[in-house]
PDB file of C-alpha atoms in Angstrom:
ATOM      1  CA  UNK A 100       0.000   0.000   0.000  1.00 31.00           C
ATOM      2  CA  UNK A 101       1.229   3.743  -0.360  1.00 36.00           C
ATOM      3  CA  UNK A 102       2.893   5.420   2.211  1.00 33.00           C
ATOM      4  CA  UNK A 103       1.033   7.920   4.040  1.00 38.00           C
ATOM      5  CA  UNK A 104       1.965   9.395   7.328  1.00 40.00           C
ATOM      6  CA  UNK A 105      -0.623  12.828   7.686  1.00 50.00           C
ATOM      7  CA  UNK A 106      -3.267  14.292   5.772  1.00 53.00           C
ATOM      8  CA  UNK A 107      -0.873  16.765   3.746  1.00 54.00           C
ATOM      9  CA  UNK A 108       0.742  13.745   1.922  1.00 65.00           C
ATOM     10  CA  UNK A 109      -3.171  12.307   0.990  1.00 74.00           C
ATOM     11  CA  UNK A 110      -3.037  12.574  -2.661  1.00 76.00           C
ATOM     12  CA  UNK A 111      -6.491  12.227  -4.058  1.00 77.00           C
ATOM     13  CA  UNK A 112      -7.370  10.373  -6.843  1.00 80.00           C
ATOM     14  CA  UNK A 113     -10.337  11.769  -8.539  1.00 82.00           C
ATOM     15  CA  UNK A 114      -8.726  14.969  -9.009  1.00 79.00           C
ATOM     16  CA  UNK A 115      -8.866  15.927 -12.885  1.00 79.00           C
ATOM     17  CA  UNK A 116     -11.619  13.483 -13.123  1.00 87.00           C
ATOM     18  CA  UNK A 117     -13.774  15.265 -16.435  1.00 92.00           C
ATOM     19  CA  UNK A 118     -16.827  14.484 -15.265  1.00 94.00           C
ATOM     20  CA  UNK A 119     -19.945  12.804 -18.152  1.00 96.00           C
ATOM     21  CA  UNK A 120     -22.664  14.944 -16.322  1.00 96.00           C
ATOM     22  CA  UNK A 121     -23.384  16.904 -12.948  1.00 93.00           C
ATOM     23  CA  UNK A 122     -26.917  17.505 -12.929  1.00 95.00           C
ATOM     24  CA  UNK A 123     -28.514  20.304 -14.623  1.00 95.00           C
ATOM     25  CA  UNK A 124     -27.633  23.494 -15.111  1.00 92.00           C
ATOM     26  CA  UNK A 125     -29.398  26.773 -13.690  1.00 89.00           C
ATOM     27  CA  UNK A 126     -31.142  27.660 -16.857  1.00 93.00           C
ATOM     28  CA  UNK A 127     -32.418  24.138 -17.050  1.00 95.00           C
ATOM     29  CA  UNK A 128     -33.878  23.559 -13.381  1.00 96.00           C
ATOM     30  CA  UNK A 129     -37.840  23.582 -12.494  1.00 96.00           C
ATOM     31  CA  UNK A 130     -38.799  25.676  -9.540  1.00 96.00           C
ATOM     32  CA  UNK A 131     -38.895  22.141  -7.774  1.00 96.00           C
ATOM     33  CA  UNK A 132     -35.471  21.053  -8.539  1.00 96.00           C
ATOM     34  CA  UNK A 133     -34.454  24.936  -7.327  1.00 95.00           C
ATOM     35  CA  UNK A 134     -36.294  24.023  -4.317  1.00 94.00           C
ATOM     36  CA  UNK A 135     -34.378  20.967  -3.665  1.00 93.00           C
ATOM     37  CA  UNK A 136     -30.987  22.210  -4.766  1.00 93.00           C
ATOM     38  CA  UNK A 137     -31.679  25.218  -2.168  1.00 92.00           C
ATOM     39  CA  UNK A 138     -32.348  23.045   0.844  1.00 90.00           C
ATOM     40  CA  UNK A 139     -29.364  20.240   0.063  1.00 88.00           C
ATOM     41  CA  UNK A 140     -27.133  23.302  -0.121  1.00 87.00           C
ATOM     42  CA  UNK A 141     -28.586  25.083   3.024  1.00 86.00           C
ATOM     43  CA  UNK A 142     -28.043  21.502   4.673  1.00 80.00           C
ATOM     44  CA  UNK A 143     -24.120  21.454   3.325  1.00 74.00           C
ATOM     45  CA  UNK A 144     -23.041  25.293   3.593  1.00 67.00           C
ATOM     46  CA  UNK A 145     -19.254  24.142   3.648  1.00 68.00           C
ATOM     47  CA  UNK A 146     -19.546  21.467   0.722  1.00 69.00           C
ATOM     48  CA  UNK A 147     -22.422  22.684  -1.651  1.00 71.00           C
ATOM     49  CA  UNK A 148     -23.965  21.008  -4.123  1.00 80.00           C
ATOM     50  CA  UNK A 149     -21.058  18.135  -4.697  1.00 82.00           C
ATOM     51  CA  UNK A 150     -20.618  14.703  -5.169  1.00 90.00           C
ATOM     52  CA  UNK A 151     -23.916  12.654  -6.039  1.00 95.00           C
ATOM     53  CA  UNK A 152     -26.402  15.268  -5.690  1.00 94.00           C
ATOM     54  CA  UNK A 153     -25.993  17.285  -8.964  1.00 94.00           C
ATOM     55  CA  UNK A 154     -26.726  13.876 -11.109  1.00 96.00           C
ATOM     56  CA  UNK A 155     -29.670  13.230  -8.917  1.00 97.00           C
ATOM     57  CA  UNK A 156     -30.740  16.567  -9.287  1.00 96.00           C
ATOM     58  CA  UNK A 157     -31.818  15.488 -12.631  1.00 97.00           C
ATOM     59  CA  UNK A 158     -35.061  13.754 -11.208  1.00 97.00           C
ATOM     60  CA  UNK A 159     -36.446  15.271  -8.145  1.00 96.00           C
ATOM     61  CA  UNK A 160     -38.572  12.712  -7.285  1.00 96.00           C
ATOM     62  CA  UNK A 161     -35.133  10.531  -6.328  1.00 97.00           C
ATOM     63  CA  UNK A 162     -33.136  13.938  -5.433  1.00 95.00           C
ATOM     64  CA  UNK A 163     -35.439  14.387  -2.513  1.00 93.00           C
ATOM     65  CA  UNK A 164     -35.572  10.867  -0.903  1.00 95.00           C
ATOM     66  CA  UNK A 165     -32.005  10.462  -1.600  1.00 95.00           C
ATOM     67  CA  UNK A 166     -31.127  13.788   0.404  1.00 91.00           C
ATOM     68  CA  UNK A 167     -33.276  12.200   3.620  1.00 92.00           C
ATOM     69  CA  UNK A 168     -32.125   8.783   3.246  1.00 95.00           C
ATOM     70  CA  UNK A 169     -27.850  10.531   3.171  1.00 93.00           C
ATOM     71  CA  UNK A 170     -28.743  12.386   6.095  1.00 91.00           C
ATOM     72  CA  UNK A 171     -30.304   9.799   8.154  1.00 95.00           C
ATOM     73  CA  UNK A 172     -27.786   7.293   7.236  1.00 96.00           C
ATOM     74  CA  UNK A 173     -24.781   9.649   7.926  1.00 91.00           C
ATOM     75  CA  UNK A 174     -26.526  11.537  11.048  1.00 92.00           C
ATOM     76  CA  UNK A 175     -29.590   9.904  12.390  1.00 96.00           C
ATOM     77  CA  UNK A 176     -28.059   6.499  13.381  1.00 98.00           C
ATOM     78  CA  UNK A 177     -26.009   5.155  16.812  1.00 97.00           C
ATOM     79  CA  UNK A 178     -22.716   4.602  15.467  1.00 98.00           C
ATOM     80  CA  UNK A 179     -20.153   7.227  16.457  1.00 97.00           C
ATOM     81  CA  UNK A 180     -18.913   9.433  13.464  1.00 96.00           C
ATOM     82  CA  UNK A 181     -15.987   7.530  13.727  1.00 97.00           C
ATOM     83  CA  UNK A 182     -17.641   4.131  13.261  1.00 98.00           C
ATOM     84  CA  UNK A 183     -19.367   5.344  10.455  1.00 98.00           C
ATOM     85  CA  UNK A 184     -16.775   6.588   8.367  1.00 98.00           C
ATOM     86  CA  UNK A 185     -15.108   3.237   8.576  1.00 98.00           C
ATOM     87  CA  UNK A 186     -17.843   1.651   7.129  1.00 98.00           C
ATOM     88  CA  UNK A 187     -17.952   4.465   4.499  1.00 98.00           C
ATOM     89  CA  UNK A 188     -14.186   4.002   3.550  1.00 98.00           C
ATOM     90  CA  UNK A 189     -14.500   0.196   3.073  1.00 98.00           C
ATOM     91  CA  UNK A 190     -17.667   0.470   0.302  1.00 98.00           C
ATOM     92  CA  UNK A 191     -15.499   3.365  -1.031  1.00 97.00           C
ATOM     93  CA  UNK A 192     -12.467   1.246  -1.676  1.00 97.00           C
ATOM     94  CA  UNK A 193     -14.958  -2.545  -2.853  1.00 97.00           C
ATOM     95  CA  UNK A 194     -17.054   0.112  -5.826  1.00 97.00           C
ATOM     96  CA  UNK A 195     -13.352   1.527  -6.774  1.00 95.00           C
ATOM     97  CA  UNK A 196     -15.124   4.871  -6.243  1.00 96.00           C
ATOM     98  CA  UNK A 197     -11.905   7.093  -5.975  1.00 94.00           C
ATOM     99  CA  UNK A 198     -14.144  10.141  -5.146  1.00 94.00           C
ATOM    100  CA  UNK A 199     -15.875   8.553  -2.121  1.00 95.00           C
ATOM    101  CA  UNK A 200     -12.614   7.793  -0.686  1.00 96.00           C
ATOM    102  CA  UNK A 201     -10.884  10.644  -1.859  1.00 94.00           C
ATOM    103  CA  UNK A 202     -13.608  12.953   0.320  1.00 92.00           C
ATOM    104  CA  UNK A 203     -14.166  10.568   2.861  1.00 94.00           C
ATOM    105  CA  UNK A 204     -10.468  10.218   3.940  1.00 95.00           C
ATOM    106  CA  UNK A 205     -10.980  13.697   4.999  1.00 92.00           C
ATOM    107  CA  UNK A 206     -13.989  13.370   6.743  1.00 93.00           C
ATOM    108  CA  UNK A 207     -12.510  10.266   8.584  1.00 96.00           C
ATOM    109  CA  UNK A 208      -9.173  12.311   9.387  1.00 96.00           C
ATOM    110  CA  UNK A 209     -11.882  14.865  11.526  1.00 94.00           C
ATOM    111  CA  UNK A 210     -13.411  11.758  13.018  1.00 96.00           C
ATOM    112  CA  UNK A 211     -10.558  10.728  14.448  1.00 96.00           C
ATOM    113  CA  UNK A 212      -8.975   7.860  12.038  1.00 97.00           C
ATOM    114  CA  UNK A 213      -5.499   8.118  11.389  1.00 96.00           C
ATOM    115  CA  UNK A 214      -3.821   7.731   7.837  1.00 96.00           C
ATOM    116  CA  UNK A 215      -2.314   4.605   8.862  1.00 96.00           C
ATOM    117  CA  UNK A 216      -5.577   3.132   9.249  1.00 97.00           C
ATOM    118  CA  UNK A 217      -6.835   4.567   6.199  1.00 97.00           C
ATOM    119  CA  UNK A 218      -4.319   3.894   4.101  1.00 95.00           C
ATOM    120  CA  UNK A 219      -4.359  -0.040   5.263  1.00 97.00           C
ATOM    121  CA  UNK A 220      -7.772  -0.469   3.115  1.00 97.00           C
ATOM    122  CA  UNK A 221      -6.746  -1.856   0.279  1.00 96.00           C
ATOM    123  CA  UNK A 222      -7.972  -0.386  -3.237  1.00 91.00           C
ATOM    124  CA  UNK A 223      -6.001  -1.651  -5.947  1.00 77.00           C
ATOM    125  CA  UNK A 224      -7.690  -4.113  -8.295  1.00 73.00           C
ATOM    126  CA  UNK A 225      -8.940  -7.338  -6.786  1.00 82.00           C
ATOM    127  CA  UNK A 226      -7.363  -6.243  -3.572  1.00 94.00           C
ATOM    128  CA  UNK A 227     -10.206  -6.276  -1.353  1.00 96.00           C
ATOM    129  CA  UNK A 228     -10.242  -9.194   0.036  1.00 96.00           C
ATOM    130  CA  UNK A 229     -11.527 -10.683   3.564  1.00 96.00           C
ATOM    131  CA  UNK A 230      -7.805 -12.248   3.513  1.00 97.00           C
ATOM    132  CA  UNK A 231      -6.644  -8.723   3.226  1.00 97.00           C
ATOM    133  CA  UNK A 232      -8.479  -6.989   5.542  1.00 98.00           C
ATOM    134  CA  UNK A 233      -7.921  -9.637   7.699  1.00 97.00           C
ATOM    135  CA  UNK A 234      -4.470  -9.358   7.900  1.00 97.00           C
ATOM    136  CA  UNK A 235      -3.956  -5.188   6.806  1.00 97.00           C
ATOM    137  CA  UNK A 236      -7.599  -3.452   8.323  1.00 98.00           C
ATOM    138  CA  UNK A 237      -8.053  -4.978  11.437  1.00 98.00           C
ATOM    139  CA  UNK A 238      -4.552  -5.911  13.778  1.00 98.00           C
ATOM    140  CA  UNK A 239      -4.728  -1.556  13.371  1.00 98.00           C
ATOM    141  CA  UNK A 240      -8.374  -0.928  15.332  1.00 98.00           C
ATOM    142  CA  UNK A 241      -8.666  -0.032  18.987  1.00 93.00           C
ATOM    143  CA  UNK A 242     -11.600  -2.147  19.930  1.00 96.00           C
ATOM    144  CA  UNK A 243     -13.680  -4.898  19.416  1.00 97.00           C
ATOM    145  CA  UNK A 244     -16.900  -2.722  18.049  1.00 98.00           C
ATOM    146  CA  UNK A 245     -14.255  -1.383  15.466  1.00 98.00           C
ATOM    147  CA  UNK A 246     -13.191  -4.795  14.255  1.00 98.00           C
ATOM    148  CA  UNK A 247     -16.627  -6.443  14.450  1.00 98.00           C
ATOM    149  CA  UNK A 248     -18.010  -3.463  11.978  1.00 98.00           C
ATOM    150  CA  UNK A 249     -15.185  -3.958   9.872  1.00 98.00           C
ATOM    151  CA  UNK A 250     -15.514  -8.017   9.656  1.00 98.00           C
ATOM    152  CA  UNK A 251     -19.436  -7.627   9.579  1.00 98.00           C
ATOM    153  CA  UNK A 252     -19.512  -4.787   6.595  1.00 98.00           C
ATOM    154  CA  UNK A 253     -16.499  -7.064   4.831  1.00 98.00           C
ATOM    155  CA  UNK A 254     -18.670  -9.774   4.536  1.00 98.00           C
ATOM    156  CA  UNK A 255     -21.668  -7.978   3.510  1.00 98.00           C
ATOM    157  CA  UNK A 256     -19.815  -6.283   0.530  1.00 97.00           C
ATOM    158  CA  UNK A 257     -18.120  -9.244  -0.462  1.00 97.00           C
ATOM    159  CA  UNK A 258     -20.977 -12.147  -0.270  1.00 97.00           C
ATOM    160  CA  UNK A 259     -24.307  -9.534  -0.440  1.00 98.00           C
ATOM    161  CA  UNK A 260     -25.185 -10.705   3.038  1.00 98.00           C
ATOM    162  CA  UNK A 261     -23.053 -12.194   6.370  1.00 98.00           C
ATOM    163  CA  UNK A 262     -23.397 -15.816   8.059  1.00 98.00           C
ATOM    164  CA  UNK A 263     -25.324 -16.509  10.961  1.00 98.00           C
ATOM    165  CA  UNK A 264     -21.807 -16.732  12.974  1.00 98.00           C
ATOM    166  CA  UNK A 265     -21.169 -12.875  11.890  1.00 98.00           C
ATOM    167  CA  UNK A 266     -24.340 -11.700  12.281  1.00 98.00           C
ATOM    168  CA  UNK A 267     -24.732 -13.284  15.441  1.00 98.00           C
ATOM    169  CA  UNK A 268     -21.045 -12.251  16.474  1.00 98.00           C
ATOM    170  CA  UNK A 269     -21.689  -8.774  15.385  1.00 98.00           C
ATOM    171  CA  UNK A 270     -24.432  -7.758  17.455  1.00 98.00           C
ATOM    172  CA  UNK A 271     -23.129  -9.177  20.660  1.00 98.00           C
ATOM    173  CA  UNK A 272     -20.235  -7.107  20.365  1.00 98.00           C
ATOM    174  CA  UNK A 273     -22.434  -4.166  19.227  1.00 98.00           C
ATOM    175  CA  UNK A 274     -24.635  -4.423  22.636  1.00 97.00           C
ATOM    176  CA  UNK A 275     -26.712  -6.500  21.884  1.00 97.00           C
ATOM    177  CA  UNK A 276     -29.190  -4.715  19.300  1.00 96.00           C
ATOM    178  CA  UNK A 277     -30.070  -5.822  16.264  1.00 98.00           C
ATOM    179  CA  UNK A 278     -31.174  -2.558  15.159  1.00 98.00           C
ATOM    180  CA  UNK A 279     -27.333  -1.744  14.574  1.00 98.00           C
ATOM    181  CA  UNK A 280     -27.169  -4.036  11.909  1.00 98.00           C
ATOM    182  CA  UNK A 281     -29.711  -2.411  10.472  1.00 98.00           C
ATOM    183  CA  UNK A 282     -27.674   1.013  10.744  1.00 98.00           C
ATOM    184  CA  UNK A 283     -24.461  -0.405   9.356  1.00 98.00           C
ATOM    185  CA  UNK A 284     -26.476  -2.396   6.682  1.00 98.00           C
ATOM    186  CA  UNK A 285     -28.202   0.749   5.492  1.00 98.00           C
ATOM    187  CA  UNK A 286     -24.875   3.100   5.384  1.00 98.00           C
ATOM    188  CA  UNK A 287     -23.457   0.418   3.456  1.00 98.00           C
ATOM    189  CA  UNK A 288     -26.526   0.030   0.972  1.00 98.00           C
ATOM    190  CA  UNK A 289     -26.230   4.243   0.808  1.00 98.00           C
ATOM    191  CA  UNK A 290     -22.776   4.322   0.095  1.00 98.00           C
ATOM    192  CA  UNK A 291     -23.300   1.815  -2.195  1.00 98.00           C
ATOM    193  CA  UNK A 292     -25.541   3.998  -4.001  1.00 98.00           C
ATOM    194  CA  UNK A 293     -23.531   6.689  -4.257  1.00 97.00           C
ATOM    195  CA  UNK A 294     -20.415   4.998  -5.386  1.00 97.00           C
ATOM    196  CA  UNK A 295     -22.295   4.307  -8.479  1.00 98.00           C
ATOM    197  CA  UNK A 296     -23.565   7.310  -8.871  1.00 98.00           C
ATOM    198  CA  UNK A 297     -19.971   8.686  -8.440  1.00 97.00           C
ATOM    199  CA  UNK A 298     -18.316   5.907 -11.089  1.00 96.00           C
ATOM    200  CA  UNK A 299     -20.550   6.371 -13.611  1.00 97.00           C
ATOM    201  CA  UNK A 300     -20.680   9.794 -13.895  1.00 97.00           C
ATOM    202  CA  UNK A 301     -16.849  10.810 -13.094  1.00 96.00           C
ATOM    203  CA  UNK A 302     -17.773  13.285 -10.315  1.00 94.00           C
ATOM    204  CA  UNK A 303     -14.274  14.611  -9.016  1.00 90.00           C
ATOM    205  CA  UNK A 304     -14.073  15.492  -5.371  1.00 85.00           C
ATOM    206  CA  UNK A 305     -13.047  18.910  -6.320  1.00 74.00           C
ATOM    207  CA  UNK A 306     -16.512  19.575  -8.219  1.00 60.00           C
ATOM    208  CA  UNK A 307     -18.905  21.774  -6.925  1.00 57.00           C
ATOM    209  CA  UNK A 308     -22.283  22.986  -8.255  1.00 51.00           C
ATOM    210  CA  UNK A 309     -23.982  26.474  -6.131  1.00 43.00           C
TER     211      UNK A 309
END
């Protein structure tokens, strides 16, 4: 993996990326989509209107659910920032999505991840592997909610669901809910989402639409 010891030697990847569409353009927006680009932008003053959101601009009627379902997922559940960013990072790095890494290695920097754990995920082709995150991902966590979040969202992203032993294992070390699952099953699903939104319109982190 690449050397990283501190944010300031993070070199992101989707930088330059020419992007195949970002939504539409001023001229071309209904009052409704106005409406909806004016409240995803009051929601993300510091960001804008980046990433996924221009694309699903395009159709308002999965703009607006898209917004809630991002903000619930990312705000509204009981992981810790931290824990959620983790699980963010790995569906990054499976969907090859260099712009959900590239702005989510920030965002996990602020929550409190270090670059050594970030740059243990592996990205390159046919690198994710259970093996691999076995062996690069989790000897580097603090604690046993950290690893079982990492082994339970591994699974999920590499077999579409998790055994009975994981699932089991998972919420046991998560207290005991299984409502958890549900969380960490939902960011990943999200995520998910907008890593294909990402790929197959070659949004660059260093977009953004006002």
């Amino acid at each position: 993996p690449r050397s990283i010891s501190n944010s300031e030697d993070y070199k992101p990847t989707s930088i330059g990326f020419k992007p195949r569409y970002i939504g539409p353009s001023e001229d071309e927006m209904s009052n409704e989509q106005r409406e909806i680009r004016d409240a995803i932008v009051a929601s993300r003053p510091r960001t804008g209107l980046t990433g996924p959101f221009g694309p699903w601009l395009a159709i308002p009627a999965i703009a607006q659910p898209s917004q809630a379902l991002g903000r619930a997922c990312r705000y509204g559940t009981s992981l810790s920032f931290q824990e959620s960013e983790l699980v963010i990072l790995l569906t990054g790095a499976k969907f090859k999505s260099h712009t959900e890494f590239d702005v989510h290695t920030g965002e996990a920097l602020k929550a409190g991840w270090t670059m050594t754990v970030i740059e243990s995920i592996p990205r390159d082709d046919d690198g994710f592997t259970f093996e691999n995150i076995q062996s690069q991902v989790i000897p580097k966590l603090e604690n046993e909610r950290q690893k079982a979040i990492t082994i339970f969202t591994t699974e999920l992203l590499l077999n579409y669901s998790v055994s009975d032993e994981t699932y089991e294992s998972t919420k046991k070390a998560l207290g005991g809910n299984d409502s958890v699952l549900v969380e960490i099953t939902s960011i990943v699903g999200y995520y998910t989402y907008v890593s294909f939104t990402l790929n197959v319109f070659r949004i660059p982190s260093d977009s953004k639409k006002k």
